[in-house]
């Protein structure tokens, strides 16, 4: 279990919400009543469905159903380029552009179920590709643009990538690995500011789009057809491809309604990168299903720029992450002074533990508390949340969404699981399967998928407790996964890359606590006999890892050690490395191969 605190909050620090007098009345006013009367059957009516009852398609619910009539002229996307450019795209235009991309795929012979990857950062082309891919019945799989060539290659290979859409700048990371990806048949490159694309064996994205037709008949996808593929890290193996289906769109819509409180006039800003699940479920799909305006900012975090965006775009709902909030907190409570943020009415955060101080700091800096919510790649959408009209217990993730049944489980000696009925007992956080955005497979890995379920529950891999009033509190991971700046990193992937360095005999990777990023990646390596531990070698190792893995995944620190602690079965004991790093008790060492190592 990773070290993490689960503060018990004094009753006086509860943030009470008003029972009436709202300027904008929350969609969920009475949690208990909505939760107890919720029916999936009734909620399904919120979707339109493909014309003639032909099926369900995420892109139809997100854009096509709004495109005709007055709603078509509403701004769907307001893109803010890092050099000051802006681009507005209406619902009608987004529908046409995504039709064009669907036609591009069709003309390339890319069909149903085939995987279309992006490596493109925060650009409106992400939305066009995502929606066009879904319209064509193909599967959208976004990659994080800060990945290095190795994580990109791994995911394209494991996901059977047939098409990749990238930018001229990011193509550099792909050029050297194309030979290793025989299934990758088409690469489309988005040029920088209209400059012609020079990548060999590639198509110019804009030219292809310009030449395509505006009209496209959406493929009649069924609820259980695969739509999205998101890679997530595992502790013991390479990244797993979590497959989601078109039915997930109901959850995208409902969580937008209940947890993020979307109303028709809202301007929504999700700061997550589309390379991660939040950037797709909430950066792309959920706000579009509500017909509201989404802001996309191409630039990296900058406090001044962010407040200008909140002010100038009149953002009303802001969905961000604890690392960003902690960076803002460092600048003090006056960080937003001088900006007119009267349009802002709701702030939510996800991805890592949100410190209770951060929740309260939000009130002082913005006049609004930060609403923590919890979910993960596998769940496809928000599962536990602090709702606008529900009192907040700072430090708690909130309560399960209507329709979602959560529980805390203990594992019995027999290996079976049992639900804990007493409050405040720490156990594994679990969910009753069956919600529409639940992942339906780890691509090509049925055993790994089956292992996630026991006793009629989906086991999340997180440790948590539930208090007597039904609020859930995060305690830590039940495994060795690392959360750095909101990004889940598998130690195995980092260790494997380090092992490819000629000097490395073995490597062990842990998450080291960090006041801003939550955790940073730290690696321990033992050298082969012929190598000496010099400063130069250490620098070389850091550079090697960064080049292969990219800055988002590479270790921040590498420590050269004589040997690594292993179990008798040969597994590196990351927990022991971590305990030693943090000066914590070393725990049960009975499986350690040699206690002196
Ligand atoms: P990912 O699949 O990359 O979205 O990562 C999911 C994991 O992030 C969860 O299993 C948790 O460990 C962590 N996480 C997400 N949201 C929260 C939260 N609100 N509080 C604490 N941890 C969180």
Coordinates of C-alpha atoms and ligand atoms in Angstrom, one line a residue, residues 232 276-277 349-354 372-378 397 460 462 474 477 483 486 488, ligand 1:
X232 CA -3.4 2.2 -18.5
X276 CA -5.5 10.4 -20.9
X277 CA -9.0 9.2 -20.2
X349 CA -10.8 18.0 -9.6
X350 CA -9.8 14.4 -10.3
X351 CA -6.9 12.1 -10.7
X352 CA -5.0 12.0 -7.4
X353 CA -5.7 12.7 -3.8
X354 CA -6.9 16.3 -3.2
X372 CA -13.0 16.2 -5.6
X373 CA -14.2 13.2 -7.6
X374 CA -12.9 9.7 -8.2
X375 CA -12.7 7.4 -11.2
X376 CA -10.2 5.6 -13.3
X377 CA -9.5 4.5 -16.9
X378 CA -11.4 1.3 -16.4
X397 CA -13.9 11.9 -2.6
X460 CA -10.4 -1.1 -8.4
X462 CA -7.4 1.4 -4.6
X474 CA -9.0 7.5 -0.5
X477 CA -3.1 2.2 -4.0
X483 CA 0.7 8.7 -9.7
X486 CA -2.1 12.9 -12.2
X488 CA -0.6 6.7 -13.8
Ligands
LIG1 P1 -6.2 6.6 -14.2 O1 -6.7 5.2 -14.6 O2 -4.9 6.9 -14.9 O3 -7.2 7.6 -14.4 O4 -5.8 6.5 -12.7 C1 -6.8 6.1 -11.8 C2 -6.3 6.1 -10.4 O5 -6.0 7.5 -10.0 C3 -7.2 5.6 -9.3 O6 -7.3 4.2 -9.3 C4 -6.6 6.3 -8.1 O7 -5.5 5.5 -7.6 C5 -6.2 7.6 -8.6 N1 -7.3 8.6 -8.4 C6 -8.2 9.1 -9.3 N2 -9.0 10.0 -8.7 C7 -8.6 10.1 -7.4 C8 -9.0 10.9 -6.3 N3 -10.0 11.8 -6.4 N4 -8.4 10.7 -5.1 C9 -7.4 9.9 -5.0 N5 -6.9 9.1 -6.0 C10 -7.5 9.2 -7.2

